Short mmCIF file of C-alpha atoms in Angstrom, two decimals:
data_model
loop_
_atom_site.label_atom_id
_atom_site.label_comp_id
_atom_site.label_asym_id
_atom_site.label_seq_id
_atom_site.Cartn_x
_atom_site.Cartn_y
_atom_site.Cartn_z
CA UNK A 1 -50.91 -14.92 -9.81
CA UNK A 2 -50.51 -11.02 -9.72
CA UNK A 3 -47.09 -9.50 -9.14
CA UNK A 4 -46.39 -6.97 -6.34
CA UNK A 5 -47.18 -3.43 -7.22
CA UNK A 6 -44.21 -0.87 -7.53
CA UNK A 7 -45.38 1.15 -4.70
CA UNK A 8 -45.61 -1.84 -2.49
CA UNK A 9 -42.07 -2.88 -3.27
CA UNK A 10 -40.84 0.61 -2.51
CA UNK A 11 -42.67 0.69 0.71
CA UNK A 12 -41.13 -2.74 1.79
CA UNK A 13 -37.69 -1.35 0.86
CA UNK A 14 -38.11 1.59 2.71
CA UNK A 15 -39.30 -0.18 5.95
CA UNK A 16 -36.38 -2.65 5.51
CA UNK A 17 -33.83 0.19 5.32
CA UNK A 18 -35.39 2.00 8.34
CA UNK A 19 -35.31 -1.09 10.38
CA UNK A 20 -31.69 -1.74 9.48
CA UNK A 21 -30.80 1.88 10.25
CA UNK A 22 -32.31 1.59 13.55
CA UNK A 23 -30.47 -1.52 14.41
CA UNK A 24 -27.19 0.46 13.50
CA UNK A 25 -28.32 3.32 15.54
CA UNK A 26 -28.93 1.01 18.56
CA UNK A 27 -25.60 -0.55 18.13
CA UNK A 28 -23.86 2.84 18.07
CA UNK A 29 -25.39 3.54 21.38
CA UNK A 30 -25.02 0.22 23.04
CA UNK A 31 -21.35 0.04 21.91
CA UNK A 32 -20.73 3.41 23.33
CA UNK A 33 -22.32 2.51 26.60
CA UNK A 34 -20.10 -0.64 26.76
CA UNK A 35 -17.05 1.25 25.85
CA UNK A 36 -17.56 3.88 28.52
CA UNK A 37 -18.14 0.95 31.02
CA UNK A 38 -14.56 -0.48 30.31
CA UNK A 39 -13.10 2.86 30.63
CA UNK A 40 -14.79 3.45 34.00
CA UNK A 41 -13.41 -0.36 35.00
CA UNK A 42 -9.95 0.94 33.74
CA UNK A 43 -10.24 4.08 35.55
CA UNK A 44 -11.67 3.23 38.90
CA UNK A 45 -10.04 -0.29 39.09
CA UNK A 46 -6.49 0.85 38.20
CA UNK A 47 -5.76 4.52 37.30
CA UNK A 48 -7.08 6.24 40.30
CA UNK A 49 -6.02 3.79 42.99
CA UNK A 50 -2.56 3.66 41.76
CA UNK A 51 -2.42 7.54 41.49
CA UNK A 52 -3.79 7.78 45.16
CA UNK A 53 -1.31 5.25 46.58
CA UNK A 54 1.62 6.47 44.78
CA UNK A 55 2.66 2.89 43.99
CA UNK A 56 4.63 3.83 40.83
CA UNK A 57 6.86 6.88 39.90
CA UNK A 58 4.94 9.87 38.37
CA UNK A 59 6.71 9.47 34.96
CA UNK A 60 5.82 5.74 34.85
CA UNK A 61 2.23 6.62 35.88
CA UNK A 62 2.04 9.28 32.93
CA UNK A 63 3.43 6.80 30.44
CA UNK A 64 1.01 4.12 31.17
CA UNK A 65 -2.20 5.85 32.37
CA UNK A 66 -1.75 9.50 31.34
CA UNK A 67 -4.41 9.58 28.54
CA UNK A 68 -7.13 7.55 30.04
CA UNK A 69 -8.94 10.27 32.10
CA UNK A 70 -9.24 12.76 28.93
CA UNK A 71 -10.44 9.81 26.76
CA UNK A 72 -13.09 8.97 29.35
CA UNK A 73 -14.36 12.58 29.58
CA UNK A 74 -14.52 12.87 25.76
CA UNK A 75 -16.67 9.84 25.43
CA UNK A 76 -18.91 10.87 28.13
CA UNK A 77 -19.74 14.03 26.12
CA UNK A 78 -20.00 11.79 23.03
CA UNK A 79 -22.56 9.65 24.76
CA UNK A 80 -24.50 12.68 26.14
CA UNK A 81 -24.80 14.02 22.56
CA UNK A 82 -25.99 10.73 21.11
CA UNK A 83 -28.59 10.46 23.65
CA UNK A 84 -30.10 13.79 23.20
CA UNK A 85 -29.53 14.36 19.47
CA UNK A 86 -31.58 12.63 16.84
CA UNK A 87 -28.73 13.30 14.26
CA UNK A 88 -25.77 11.12 14.89
CA UNK A 89 -23.60 12.86 12.30
CA UNK A 90 -24.05 16.04 14.27
CA UNK A 91 -22.95 14.39 17.58
CA UNK A 92 -19.83 13.09 15.98
CA UNK A 93 -19.05 16.36 14.24
CA UNK A 94 -19.12 18.19 17.65
CA UNK A 95 -16.31 15.86 19.15
CA UNK A 96 -14.64 15.22 15.96
CA UNK A 97 -11.60 17.74 16.73
CA UNK A 98 -10.97 16.20 19.96
CA UNK A 99 -10.63 12.64 18.51
CA UNK A 100 -6.94 13.50 17.96
CA UNK A 101 -6.64 12.47 21.53
CA UNK A 102 -6.77 8.91 20.20
CA UNK A 103 -3.83 9.56 17.83
CA UNK A 104 -1.86 10.66 21.10
CA UNK A 105 -2.89 7.55 22.84
CA UNK A 106 -2.03 5.37 20.00
CA UNK A 107 1.49 6.97 19.54
CA UNK A 108 2.22 6.45 23.36
CA UNK A 109 0.73 2.86 23.58
CA UNK A 110 3.79 0.89 22.63
CA UNK A 111 5.71 2.75 25.43
CA UNK A 112 2.95 2.22 27.80
CA UNK A 113 2.84 -1.45 27.36
CA UNK A 114 6.62 -1.67 27.75
CA UNK A 115 6.68 0.39 30.90
CA UNK A 116 3.93 -1.73 32.33
CA UNK A 117 5.70 -4.98 31.64
CA UNK A 118 8.89 -3.68 33.18
CA UNK A 119 7.17 -2.38 36.27
CA UNK A 120 5.27 -5.62 36.94
CA UNK A 121 8.64 -7.35 36.87
CA UNK A 122 10.46 -4.91 38.92
CA UNK A 123 7.86 -3.58 41.31
CA UNK A 124 6.37 -6.30 43.43
CA UNK A 125 3.94 -3.95 45.19
CA UNK A 126 2.54 -2.92 41.96
CA UNK A 127 2.50 -6.50 40.51
CA UNK A 128 0.51 -7.63 43.51
CA UNK A 129 -2.05 -4.87 43.23
CA UNK A 130 -2.50 -5.25 39.48
CA UNK A 131 -3.12 -9.02 39.99
CA UNK A 132 -5.52 -8.60 42.81
CA UNK A 133 -7.56 -5.92 40.76
CA UNK A 134 -7.62 -8.28 37.72
CA UNK A 135 -9.28 -10.96 39.94
CA UNK A 136 -12.17 -8.89 41.23
CA UNK A 137 -15.62 -10.16 39.79
CA UNK A 138 -16.61 -6.67 38.34
CA UNK A 139 -13.52 -6.34 36.48
CA UNK A 140 -12.35 -10.02 35.56
CA UNK A 141 -10.12 -8.51 32.77
CA UNK A 142 -6.26 -8.24 32.24
CA UNK A 143 -5.02 -4.82 32.49
CA UNK A 144 -3.28 -5.21 29.17
CA UNK A 145 -6.71 -6.24 27.70
CA UNK A 146 -8.30 -3.09 28.93
CA UNK A 147 -5.42 -0.66 27.71
CA UNK A 148 -5.86 -1.81 24.21
CA UNK A 149 -9.65 -1.06 23.93
CA UNK A 150 -9.07 2.70 23.13
CA UNK A 151 -6.93 1.74 20.17
CA UNK A 152 -9.85 -0.32 18.63
CA UNK A 153 -12.35 2.39 19.20
CA UNK A 154 -12.01 4.75 16.36
CA UNK A 155 -11.85 2.11 13.68
CA UNK A 156 -15.12 0.87 15.14
CA UNK A 157 -16.77 4.19 14.88
CA UNK A 158 -15.57 4.22 11.18
CA UNK A 159 -17.40 0.90 10.54
CA UNK A 160 -20.57 1.95 12.24
CA UNK A 161 -20.79 5.27 10.44
CA UNK A 162 -20.13 3.61 7.09
CA UNK A 163 -22.95 1.11 7.76
CA UNK A 164 -25.23 3.78 8.84
CA UNK A 165 -24.63 5.97 5.74
CA UNK A 166 -25.52 2.73 3.75
CA UNK A 167 -29.06 2.63 5.32
CA UNK A 168 -29.47 6.35 5.03
CA UNK A 169 -31.59 7.99 1.91
CA UNK A 170 -29.27 10.29 0.05
CA UNK A 171 -31.92 12.84 -0.36
CA UNK A 172 -31.96 13.26 3.55
CA UNK A 173 -30.14 16.12 5.20
CA UNK A 174 -28.47 13.98 7.57
CA UNK A 175 -26.76 12.06 4.77
CA UNK A 176 -24.41 15.10 4.09
CA UNK A 177 -23.71 15.47 7.79
CA UNK A 178 -22.83 11.68 8.21
CA UNK A 179 -20.38 11.91 5.24
CA UNK A 180 -18.68 14.85 6.75
CA UNK A 181 -18.41 13.08 10.24
CA UNK A 182 -17.10 10.00 8.45
CA UNK A 183 -14.50 12.00 6.83
CA UNK A 184 -13.13 13.37 9.99
CA UNK A 185 -13.13 9.87 11.71
CA UNK A 186 -11.43 8.17 8.85
CA UNK A 187 -8.78 10.97 9.10
CA UNK A 188 -8.13 10.05 12.74
CA UNK A 189 -8.28 6.42 11.95
CA UNK A 190 -5.71 6.82 9.46
CA UNK A 191 -3.46 8.76 11.57
CA UNK A 192 -3.70 6.03 14.13
CA UNK A 193 -2.91 3.27 11.70
CA UNK A 194 0.14 5.24 10.67
CA UNK A 195 1.18 5.79 14.22
CA UNK A 196 1.08 2.04 14.83
CA UNK A 197 2.85 1.09 11.59
CA UNK A 198 5.57 3.73 12.60
CA UNK A 199 5.99 2.08 16.08
CA UNK A 200 6.21 -1.34 14.51
CA UNK A 201 8.68 -0.11 11.99
CA UNK A 202 11.01 1.49 14.87
CA UNK A 203 10.85 -1.60 16.92
CA UNK A 204 11.88 -3.83 13.98
CA UNK A 205 14.74 -1.37 13.12
CA UNK A 206 16.00 -1.61 16.76
CA UNK A 207 15.91 -5.41 16.51
CA UNK A 208 17.78 -5.25 13.31
CA UNK A 209 20.44 -2.90 14.81
CA UNK A 210 20.86 -5.37 17.78
CA UNK A 211 21.46 -8.12 15.15
CA UNK A 212 24.10 -6.45 13.34
CA UNK A 213 27.71 -7.58 14.38
CA UNK A 214 29.47 -4.92 16.59
CA UNK A 215 26.50 -2.55 15.86
CA UNK A 216 27.77 -1.73 12.51
CA UNK A 217 26.49 0.43 10.80
CA UNK A 218 24.44 2.58 12.93
CA UNK A 219 20.90 2.30 11.27
CA UNK A 220 18.84 4.31 13.95
CA UNK A 221 18.55 7.82 12.73
CA UNK A 222 15.69 10.35 12.54
CA UNK A 223 13.70 9.99 9.20
CA UNK A 224 15.01 6.58 8.33
CA UNK A 225 12.45 3.85 7.68
CA UNK A 226 12.57 0.11 6.98
CA UNK A 227 10.74 -0.65 3.56
CA UNK A 228 11.61 -4.33 2.98
CA UNK A 229 13.97 -7.16 4.04
CA UNK A 230 14.65 -10.73 3.06
CA UNK A 231 17.07 -13.47 2.15
CA UNK A 232 18.34 -13.57 -1.43
CA UNK A 233 21.06 -15.37 -3.25
CA UNK A 234 23.95 -13.31 -4.36
CA UNK A 235 25.71 -14.59 -7.58
CA UNK A 236 29.49 -14.66 -7.52
CA UNK A 237 31.55 -12.60 -10.14
CA UNK A 238 32.56 -15.68 -11.92
CA UNK A 239 28.85 -16.77 -12.04
CA UNK A 240 29.84 -20.27 -10.73
CA UNK A 241 28.25 -20.11 -7.21
CA UNK A 242 25.67 -18.27 -5.31
CA UNK A 243 25.67 -17.44 -1.58
CA UNK A 244 22.82 -16.61 0.62
CA UNK A 245 22.67 -13.04 1.90
CA UNK A 246 20.29 -11.04 4.00
CA UNK A 247 19.17 -7.73 2.34
CA UNK A 248 17.73 -4.86 4.26
CA UNK A 249 16.14 -1.98 2.32
CA UNK A 250 15.66 1.43 3.91
CA UNK A 251 14.22 4.64 2.43
CA UNK A 252 17.91 6.02 1.88
CA UNK A 253 20.19 2.88 1.78
CA UNK A 254 20.36 -0.79 1.10
CA UNK A 255 22.34 -3.21 3.26
CA UNK A 256 23.33 -6.68 2.30
CA UNK A 257 24.80 -8.99 5.14
CA UNK A 258 26.07 -12.30 5.71
CA UNK A 259 24.39 -14.49 8.32
CA UNK A 260 26.89 -15.48 10.86
CA UNK A 261 25.60 -19.12 11.11
CA UNK A 262 23.71 -20.35 8.19
CA UNK A 263 20.28 -21.46 9.37
CA UNK A 264 20.43 -19.52 12.54
CA UNK A 265 17.69 -16.95 13.66
CA UNK A 266 18.52 -13.57 12.33
CA UNK A 267 17.04 -11.64 15.30
CA UNK A 268 19.78 -12.94 17.59
CA UNK A 269 22.23 -10.69 18.69
CA UNK A 270 25.34 -10.03 16.27
CA UNK A 271 23.84 -12.73 13.91
CA UNK A 272 24.26 -10.31 10.75
CA UNK A 273 27.60 -9.27 9.46
CA UNK A 274 27.21 -6.31 7.19
CA UNK A 275 29.19 -6.66 3.76
CA UNK A 276 28.33 -3.48 1.99
CA UNK A 277 26.17 -0.43 2.37
CA UNK A 278 24.80 0.95 -0.76
CA UNK A 279 23.47 4.71 -0.90
CA UNK A 280 20.01 4.30 -2.35
CA UNK A 281 20.23 7.52 -4.44
CA UNK A 282 22.63 5.94 -6.76
CA UNK A 283 21.07 2.47 -6.88
CA UNK A 284 19.08 1.02 -9.68
CA UNK A 285 17.52 -2.42 -9.94
CA UNK A 286 16.51 -4.12 -13.25
CA UNK A 287 15.20 -7.52 -14.15
CA UNK A 288 17.52 -10.09 -15.84
CA UNK A 289 16.40 -12.89 -17.95
CA UNK A 290 15.62 -15.92 -15.85
CA UNK A 291 13.17 -16.66 -12.95
CA UNK A 292 13.65 -14.28 -9.97
CA UNK A 293 17.21 -12.97 -11.36
CA UNK A 294 17.65 -9.33 -11.15
CA UNK A 295 20.70 -6.93 -10.87
CA UNK A 296 21.25 -3.91 -8.52
CA UNK A 297 23.99 -1.41 -9.49
CA UNK A 298 25.27 1.34 -7.35
CA UNK A 299 28.09 3.33 -9.08
CA UNK A 300 30.77 1.03 -9.35
CA UNK A 301 29.12 -1.92 -7.35
CA UNK A 302 27.12 -4.41 -9.38
CA UNK A 303 25.18 -7.29 -7.54
CA UNK A 304 23.44 -10.09 -9.51
CA UNK A 305 20.84 -11.50 -7.31
CA UNK A 306 18.35 -14.18 -7.50
CA UNK A 307 15.17 -14.85 -5.51
CA UNK A 308 13.14 -18.16 -5.00
CA UNK A 309 10.40 -17.04 -7.27
CA UNK A 310 9.98 -14.66 -10.38
CA UNK A 311 7.37 -12.71 -8.49
CA UNK A 312 9.55 -12.19 -5.48
CA UNK A 313 12.32 -10.85 -7.54
CA UNK A 314 9.77 -8.64 -9.42
CA UNK A 315 8.76 -7.19 -6.08
CA UNK A 316 12.27 -6.50 -4.93
CA UNK A 317 12.93 -4.85 -8.36
CA UNK A 318 9.85 -2.59 -8.15
CA UNK A 319 10.30 -1.67 -4.42
CA UNK A 320 14.05 -0.73 -4.84
CA UNK A 321 13.18 1.65 -7.82
CA UNK A 322 10.14 3.03 -6.17
CA UNK A 323 12.25 3.98 -3.15
CA UNK A 324 14.73 5.56 -5.33
CA UNK A 325 12.43 7.61 -7.10
CA UNK A 326 10.72 8.79 -3.68
CA UNK A 327 14.30 9.59 -2.48
CA UNK A 328 14.89 11.70 -5.60
CA UNK A 329 11.84 13.47 -5.12
CA UNK A 330 12.87 14.21 -1.64
CA UNK A 331 16.34 15.08 -2.66
CA UNK A 332 15.01 18.00 -4.92
CA UNK A 333 13.85 19.58 -1.97
CA UNK A 334 16.10 18.59 0.80
CA UNK A 335 19.52 17.28 0.34
CA UNK A 336 20.54 14.30 2.41
CA UNK A 337 23.97 13.79 3.39
CA UNK A 338 23.95 10.08 3.18
CA UNK A 339 22.72 10.38 -0.62
CA UNK A 340 26.18 11.51 -1.72
CA UNK A 341 28.15 8.97 -0.26
CA UNK A 342 29.67 5.98 -2.14
CA UNK A 343 29.22 2.32 -1.20
CA UNK A 344 30.92 1.26 1.94
CA UNK A 345 32.60 -2.08 2.32
CA UNK A 346 32.75 -4.18 5.32
CA UNK A 347 36.53 -3.07 6.03
CA UNK A 348 36.05 0.58 5.39
CA UNK A 349 32.79 0.35 7.64
CA UNK A 350 34.97 -0.83 10.66
CA UNK A 351 37.69 1.69 10.00
CA UNK A 352 35.11 4.54 9.93
CA UNK A 353 33.42 3.26 13.09
CA UNK A 354 36.99 2.83 14.88
CA UNK A 355 37.88 6.47 14.03
CA UNK A 356 34.55 7.74 15.17
CA UNK A 357 34.92 5.93 18.50
CA UNK A 358 38.46 7.35 19.08
CA UNK A 359 37.04 10.75 18.28
CA UNK A 360 34.31 10.52 21.05
CA UNK A 361 36.78 9.08 23.47
CA UNK A 362 39.15 11.96 23.05
CA UNK A 363 36.78 14.71 23.93
CA UNK A 364 38.31 16.37 26.92
CA UNK A 365 37.07 18.85 29.42
CA UNK A 366 39.79 21.70 29.26
CA UNK A 367 40.38 23.29 32.65
CA UNK A 368 44.19 24.25 32.26
CA UNK A 369 44.32 27.96 31.20
CA UNK A 370 47.97 27.60 30.19
CA UNK A 371 48.60 28.50 26.47
CA UNK A 372 50.49 25.92 24.43
CA UNK A 373 52.58 26.88 21.44
CA UNK A 374 51.29 24.73 18.51
CA UNK A 375 53.55 23.38 15.80
CA UNK A 376 52.29 23.94 12.34
CA UNK A 377 51.47 21.62 9.65
CA UNK A 378 50.36 22.38 6.14
CA UNK A 379 46.92 21.47 4.50
CA UNK A 380 47.07 21.73 0.65
CA UNK A 381 43.75 23.00 -0.86
CA UNK A 382 43.06 21.72 -4.08
CA UNK A 383 41.90 24.97 -5.60
CA UNK A 384 44.04 26.63 -8.22
CA UNK A 385 43.51 30.38 -7.45
CA UNK A 386 46.37 32.18 -5.63
CA UNK A 387 45.64 32.92 -2.07
CA UNK A 388 47.01 36.48 -2.20
CA UNK A 389 45.87 37.22 -5.75
CA UNK A 390 45.03 40.86 -4.57
CA UNK A 391 48.58 41.57 -3.93
CA UNK A 392 50.17 43.95 -6.55
CA UNK A 393 53.50 42.23 -6.13
CA UNK A 394 52.05 39.01 -7.58
CA UNK A 395 50.81 38.02 -10.88
CA UNK A 396 46.96 37.77 -10.48
CA UNK A 397 46.64 35.47 -13.42
CA UNK A 398 49.06 33.04 -11.80
CA UNK A 399 47.54 29.86 -10.48
CA UNK A 400 49.05 27.66 -7.80
CA UNK A 401 47.84 25.33 -5.09
CA UNK A 402 46.99 27.41 -1.91
CA UNK A 403 48.64 26.12 1.35
CA UNK A 404 47.30 27.33 4.65
CA UNK A 405 49.19 26.97 7.91
CA UNK A 406 47.10 25.47 10.59
CA UNK A 407 48.26 24.63 14.25
CA UNK A 408 48.88 21.01 15.19
CA UNK A 409 47.74 20.16 18.56
CA UNK A 410 50.68 18.84 20.70
CA UNK A 411 49.66 15.62 22.62
CA UNK A 412 51.26 16.67 25.68
CA UNK A 413 49.05 19.87 26.17
CA UNK A 414 45.85 20.12 27.89
CA UNK A 415 45.17 23.91 27.38
CA UNK A 416 43.89 25.82 24.41
CA UNK A 417 46.37 26.85 21.84
CA UNK A 418 46.51 30.44 20.70
CA UNK A 419 47.69 31.50 17.16
CA UNK A 420 47.50 34.32 14.82
CA UNK A 421 45.93 34.17 11.32
CA UNK A 422 44.87 36.46 8.58
CA UNK A 423 41.20 36.66 8.15
CA UNK A 424 41.80 37.03 4.44
CA UNK A 425 43.47 33.93 4.24
CA UNK A 426 40.78 32.08 6.11
CA UNK A 427 37.95 33.48 3.87
CA UNK A 428 40.15 32.33 0.84
CA UNK A 429 40.56 28.98 2.32
CA UNK A 430 36.71 28.64 2.81
CA UNK A 431 35.66 30.04 -0.73
CA UNK A 432 37.35 31.13 -3.95
CA UNK A 433 38.81 34.53 -4.12
CA UNK A 434 36.88 37.34 -5.66
CA UNK A 435 38.24 40.12 -7.59
CA UNK A 436 35.62 42.46 -6.24
CA UNK A 437 36.21 41.45 -2.50
CA UNK A 438 37.72 44.05 -0.24
CA UNK A 439 41.06 43.24 1.15
CA UNK A 440 41.27 42.59 4.82
CA UNK A 441 44.81 43.15 6.42
CA UNK A 442 44.13 42.89 10.27
CA UNK A 443 45.72 40.23 12.11
CA UNK A 444 43.70 38.68 14.85
CA UNK A 445 44.32 36.25 17.53
CA UNK A 446 41.79 33.34 17.95
CA UNK A 447 41.60 30.33 20.62
CA UNK A 448 40.52 26.86 19.49
CA UNK A 449 39.92 24.08 21.72
CA UNK A 450 40.98 20.67 21.10
CA UNK A 451 37.36 19.22 20.18
CA UNK A 452 37.53 21.77 17.23
CA UNK A 453 40.23 19.97 15.57
CA UNK A 454 38.76 16.57 16.18
CA UNK A 455 35.56 17.76 14.69
CA UNK A 456 37.60 18.99 11.57
CA UNK A 457 39.25 15.61 11.18
CA UNK A 458 36.03 13.79 11.67
CA UNK A 459 34.35 15.96 8.95
CA UNK A 460 37.09 15.06 6.63
CA UNK A 461 36.59 11.28 7.17
CA UNK A 462 32.80 11.89 6.90
CA UNK A 463 33.22 13.41 3.54
CA UNK A 464 35.44 10.69 2.39
CA UNK A 465 32.90 7.97 3.21
#
């Protein structure tokens, strides 16, 4: 029996590749037509009727349906390009810059679904309309199911283009164009995935904030991300007992909390009591001899922790140290205020929160134009240089603590106090004296509102913590 000739094998492989490539091309066209049909269903079945009838407020309409029409127009253009062009890569390259619309849609998707759920509960007319439209024979879809379709489209493009490239000869010109198109689609797909992960991260942080007793500490702040969370056993100082604690690792701090009721769900409101906040920049994790045993140190705080398995303990050590390294890299270019703080214990945490609440409660709208005469109190500045070192009557080499007279706001006054000060003394208070600085002898009058002193006190407390 003679074996097939090499030429025959090459022809068979080429025919098979061309057949598979044609199948992928057909699937790209057919899936695009199906997708446009679903967008048309969403547009004509829900978006336009709701807009024409003014069933819901404009801001709610924009939040839920604002990006549907631009996406529909974009995909009509892509479908036309695919129909008239033999080169699929060129069609995708033409519309690639506009695929960023999908990133916007992905970013707003979580808000859209929450707004839709709230409206269906609060607006009976809107709920009746949506339910009626969902039952129509040519729709037969839930509105929520149609809204998620655009989220799934760009990852689908990536899979189809990857498969098409696999069945395209590398010597063909289209191979290079397809790879360029795939690169752009992958960038958009990656951005969409990042947007979805970011939204999920924010939602989880909101749930954790709700779980913290009395809302302490405040964890929702720009730039903060949740990295890892889980239950660990904290070994006591005498090493005779271990207590279950819930640890939450962010990109700038580490929290460990006590669960209010053992065995209860941590997502319940007030179920976590924060025991300590550790600024991550000063943290270090290292494995200790023993399965799942590791140590976390933060300045004068030292926690001996134990996980259920050695692998879990290793993951915690690696994740904490990686987060510290990343924070150090960020710190070299942008100093974070939270990175300079010391560990905060539970009692200190409540004291700080109480002071800040009083600070916000005491903000007043000052309408009384009467001037109050302030009493004076002294602030000792822990710098050794003399405040009036330029004066010829004093020894320039003498070093004594500087004392600045600042006005004390009387509780009985509601106006703005006026007082005189020397600009030179104020500058000396803010920065060390310089032998080359020119003397300033004028005396000026300034007016400070009460909020200014409250901010001053709050800044002192903030620096302490």
